């Protein structure tokens, strides 16, 4: 398990590694250790602002990205930054579901005193997509999906924390 604390925004990263991973290259000296390579993940979760997002494998991602070619293996790429420090770059997709209560009228006739109402729940799935350094907010995107029958549809524009082109916080 790989666990870390990344400020109050991302409170926990708990990820299980695949049994078979390519070798990690070790170099440098004891004072300046260098790592390079990729570690692929099997399962786990990320906690953002008191909400747990479960990692989705490629097959599960296809429910949301049907025919878009966006489904990817979840992994971290270890490489050295420009400042000669380790800069882990995460490439992963994780999901959480929120059930929103919605009142639905079951009788179209409304009387003066009562309106029969039934409560139902609308299922909304939220994806967090990380595609870069865990230290760069521009690498984190949120997407909301609504379930219509057995199909998941993107509801609105993706929400990014920081614009990758301008560096402006959103």
C-alpha positions as a Markdown table, in Angstrom:
| # | Residue | x | y | z |
|---|---|---|---|---|
| 1 | Unk | 0.0 | 0.0 | 0.0 |
| 2 | Unk | 1.1 | 3.5 | -0.8 |
| 3 | Unk | -0.2 | 6.1 | 1.6 |
| 4 | Unk | 0.4 | 9.8 | 1.9 |
| 5 | Unk | -0.9 | 13.0 | 3.3 |
| 6 | Unk | -1.2 | 15.8 | 0.7 |
| 7 | Unk | -2.7 | 18.8 | 2.7 |
| 8 | Unk | -6.3 | 19.2 | 3.8 |
| 9 | Unk | -7.5 | 19.0 | 0.2 |
| 10 | Unk | -6.4 | 15.4 | -0.6 |
| 11 | Unk | -6.4 | 13.8 | 2.8 |
| 12 | Unk | -5.5 | 10.2 | 2.0 |
| 13 | Unk | -4.1 | 8.2 | -0.9 |
| 14 | Unk | -4.4 | 4.4 | -0.3 |
| 15 | Unk | -3.5 | 2.3 | -3.3 |
| 16 | Unk | -2.6 | -1.4 | -3.8 |
| 17 | Unk | 0.1 | -2.3 | -6.3 |
| 18 | Unk | -0.3 | -4.9 | -9.0 |
| 19 | Unk | 1.5 | -8.2 | -8.4 |
| 20 | Unk | 3.5 | -7.8 | -11.6 |
| 21 | Unk | 5.2 | -4.4 | -12.1 |
| 22 | Unk | 8.0 | -3.5 | -14.4 |
| 23 | Unk | 11.4 | -3.0 | -12.6 |
| 24 | Unk | 12.1 | 0.4 | -11.1 |
| 25 | Unk | 15.5 | 1.8 | -12.0 |
| 26 | Unk | 17.7 | 2.9 | -9.1 |
| 27 | Unk | 20.6 | 5.2 | -9.5 |
| 28 | Unk | 22.6 | 7.9 | -7.9 |
| 29 | Unk | 24.3 | 7.9 | -4.5 |
| 30 | Unk | 23.0 | 7.4 | -1.0 |
| 31 | Unk | 22.9 | 11.2 | -0.6 |
| 32 | Unk | 21.2 | 11.7 | -4.0 |
| 33 | Unk | 19.1 | 8.6 | -4.8 |
| 34 | Unk | 17.4 | 8.5 | -8.2 |
| 35 | Unk | 14.3 | 6.5 | -9.1 |
| 36 | Unk | 12.7 | 6.0 | -12.5 |
| 37 | Unk | 9.9 | 3.8 | -13.8 |
| 38 | Unk | 6.2 | 3.1 | -13.4 |
| 39 | Unk | 4.2 | 1.4 | -10.7 |
| 40 | Unk | 0.8 | 0.1 | -11.7 |
| 41 | Unk | -2.2 | 0.0 | -9.3 |
| 42 | Unk | -4.8 | -2.7 | -8.8 |
| 43 | Unk | -7.1 | -1.1 | -6.4 |
| 44 | Unk | -7.4 | 1.6 | -3.7 |
| 45 | Unk | -8.9 | 4.9 | -3.0 |
| 46 | Unk | -8.2 | 8.6 | -2.8 |
| 47 | Unk | -10.0 | 10.8 | -0.2 |
| 48 | Unk | -10.8 | 14.4 | -1.3 |
| 49 | Unk | -12.6 | 16.8 | 1.1 |
| 50 | Unk | -14.2 | 14.0 | 3.2 |
| 51 | Unk | -15.3 | 11.9 | 0.1 |
| 52 | Unk | -13.8 | 8.6 | -0.8 |
| 53 | Unk | -13.1 | 8.0 | -4.6 |
| 54 | Unk | -12.5 | 4.3 | -5.5 |
| 55 | Unk | -10.0 | 3.6 | -8.3 |
| 56 | Unk | -11.6 | 2.3 | -11.5 |
| 57 | Unk | -9.9 | -0.3 | -13.6 |
| 58 | Unk | -10.0 | 0.2 | -17.5 |
| 59 | Unk | -13.1 | -1.9 | -17.8 |
| 60 | Unk | -15.0 | 0.1 | -15.2 |
| 61 | Unk | -13.8 | 3.4 | -16.8 |
| 62 | Unk | -15.4 | 2.3 | -20.1 |
| 63 | Unk | -18.9 | 2.8 | -18.5 |
| 64 | Unk | -18.1 | 6.5 | -18.4 |
| 65 | Unk | -15.8 | 6.9 | -21.4 |
| 66 | Unk | -17.6 | 4.7 | -23.9 |
| 67 | Unk | -15.9 | 4.9 | -27.3 |
| 68 | Unk | -13.7 | 7.9 | -26.3 |
| 69 | Unk | -10.4 | 6.0 | -25.9 |
| 70 | Unk | -9.9 | 7.7 | -22.5 |
| 71 | Unk | -9.8 | 4.5 | -20.3 |
| 72 | Unk | -6.2 | 4.0 | -18.9 |
| 73 | Unk | -4.3 | 1.8 | -16.6 |
| 74 | Unk | -3.8 | 3.5 | -13.2 |
| 75 | Unk | -0.2 | 4.1 | -12.4 |
| 76 | Unk | 2.4 | 6.5 | -10.9 |
| 77 | Unk | 5.5 | 7.4 | -12.9 |
| 78 | Unk | 8.6 | 8.1 | -10.9 |
| 79 | Unk | 11.0 | 10.6 | -12.4 |
| 80 | Unk | 13.3 | 13.3 | -11.3 |
| 81 | Unk | 12.2 | 16.9 | -11.3 |
| 82 | Unk | 14.2 | 19.9 | -12.5 |
| 83 | Unk | 15.2 | 20.5 | -8.9 |
| 84 | Unk | 16.7 | 17.0 | -8.6 |
| 85 | Unk | 13.9 | 15.8 | -6.4 |
| 86 | Unk | 11.5 | 12.9 | -6.9 |
| 87 | Unk | 8.3 | 14.1 | -8.7 |
| 88 | Unk | 5.7 | 11.4 | -8.7 |
| 89 | Unk | 3.2 | 11.8 | -11.6 |
| 90 | Unk | -0.1 | 10.0 | -11.1 |
| 91 | Unk | -2.3 | 8.8 | -14.0 |
| 92 | Unk | -5.5 | 7.5 | -12.6 |
| 93 | Unk | -9.3 | 7.6 | -12.6 |
| 94 | Unk | -11.4 | 7.2 | -9.4 |
| 95 | Unk | -15.1 | 7.4 | -8.7 |
| 96 | Unk | -17.7 | 8.1 | -6.0 |
| 97 | Unk | -21.5 | 8.0 | -6.1 |
| 98 | Unk | -23.8 | 10.5 | -4.5 |
| 99 | Unk | -27.6 | 9.8 | -4.1 |
| 100 | Unk | -29.6 | 13.0 | -4.3 |
| 101 | Unk | -33.2 | 12.9 | -2.9 |
| 102 | Unk | -35.8 | 14.2 | -5.4 |
| 103 | Unk | -39.5 | 14.7 | -4.7 |
| 104 | Unk | -41.7 | 13.4 | -7.5 |
| 105 | Unk | -45.5 | 14.0 | -7.7 |
| 106 | Unk | -47.3 | 10.7 | -8.2 |
| 107 | Unk | -50.8 | 12.1 | -8.7 |
| 108 | Unk | -51.2 | 14.8 | -11.4 |
| 109 | Unk | -54.4 | 16.1 | -9.7 |
| 110 | Unk | -53.7 | 18.5 | -6.9 |
| 111 | Unk | -56.2 | 19.1 | -4.2 |
| 112 | Unk | -56.4 | 22.2 | -2.1 |
| 113 | Unk | -54.9 | 20.5 | 1.0 |
| 114 | Unk | -52.6 | 17.8 | -0.2 |
| 115 | Unk | -50.2 | 16.8 | -3.1 |
| 116 | Unk | -49.2 | 13.2 | -3.1 |
| 117 | Unk | -45.4 | 13.2 | -3.4 |
| 118 | Unk | -43.0 | 10.3 | -3.5 |
| 119 | Unk | -39.3 | 10.6 | -2.8 |
| 120 | Unk | -36.9 | 9.0 | -5.2 |
| 121 | Unk | -33.1 | 9.2 | -5.5 |
| 122 | Unk | -31.1 | 10.5 | -8.4 |
| 123 | Unk | -27.7 | 8.7 | -8.8 |
| 124 | Unk | -24.8 | 11.0 | -9.6 |
| 125 | Unk | -21.3 | 9.7 | -10.1 |
| 126 | Unk | -18.3 | 11.9 | -9.8 |
| 127 | Unk | -14.9 | 11.0 | -11.2 |
| 128 | Unk | -11.5 | 12.5 | -10.2 |
| 129 | Unk | -8.9 | 12.2 | -12.9 |
| 130 | Unk | -5.3 | 12.8 | -12.1 |
| 131 | Unk | -2.8 | 13.2 | -15.0 |
| 132 | Unk | 0.4 | 14.7 | -13.6 |
| 133 | Unk | 2.2 | 15.7 | -10.5 |
| 134 | Unk | 0.4 | 15.3 | -7.2 |
| 135 | Unk | 1.9 | 18.7 | -6.3 |
| 136 | Unk | 0.2 | 20.5 | -9.2 |
| 137 | Unk | -3.5 | 21.3 | -8.9 |
| 138 | Unk | -3.7 | 21.6 | -12.7 |
| 139 | Unk | -3.4 | 17.8 | -12.9 |
| 140 | Unk | -6.7 | 17.2 | -11.1 |
| 141 | Unk | -10.0 | 17.3 | -12.9 |
| 142 | Unk | -13.5 | 16.4 | -11.6 |
| 143 | Unk | -16.3 | 15.2 | -13.9 |
| 144 | Unk | -20.0 | 14.6 | -12.9 |
| 145 | Unk | -22.0 | 11.8 | -14.6 |
| 146 | Unk | -25.8 | 11.1 | -14.3 |
| 147 | Unk | -27.1 | 7.6 | -14.8 |
| 148 | Unk | -29.9 | 7.3 | -17.4 |
| 149 | Unk | -31.0 | 3.7 | -17.4 |
| 150 | Unk | -27.8 | 1.8 | -17.8 |
| 151 | Unk | -25.8 | 4.6 | -19.5 |
| 152 | Unk | -23.7 | 7.3 | -17.8 |
| 153 | Unk | -23.8 | 10.7 | -19.3 |
| 154 | Unk | -21.4 | 13.6 | -18.6 |
| 155 | Unk | -23.4 | 16.3 | -16.8 |
| 156 | Unk | -21.9 | 19.7 | -17.6 |
| 157 | Unk | -18.3 | 20.7 | -18.2 |
| 158 | Unk | -15.4 | 19.1 | -16.3 |
| 159 | Unk | -14.3 | 21.0 | -13.3 |
| 160 | Unk | -10.6 | 21.8 | -13.1 |
| 161 | Unk | -8.9 | 23.3 | -10.1 |
| 162 | Unk | -6.2 | 25.2 | -12.0 |
| 163 | Unk | -6.1 | 26.0 | -15.7 |
| 164 | Unk | -3.1 | 24.1 | -17.3 |
| 165 | Unk | -2.6 | 26.8 | -20.0 |
| 166 | Unk | -2.8 | 30.0 | -17.9 |
| 167 | Unk | -2.0 | 28.7 | -14.4 |
| 168 | Unk | -5.1 | 30.6 | -13.1 |
| 169 | Unk | -6.9 | 29.1 | -10.1 |
| 170 | Unk | -10.5 | 28.4 | -11.0 |
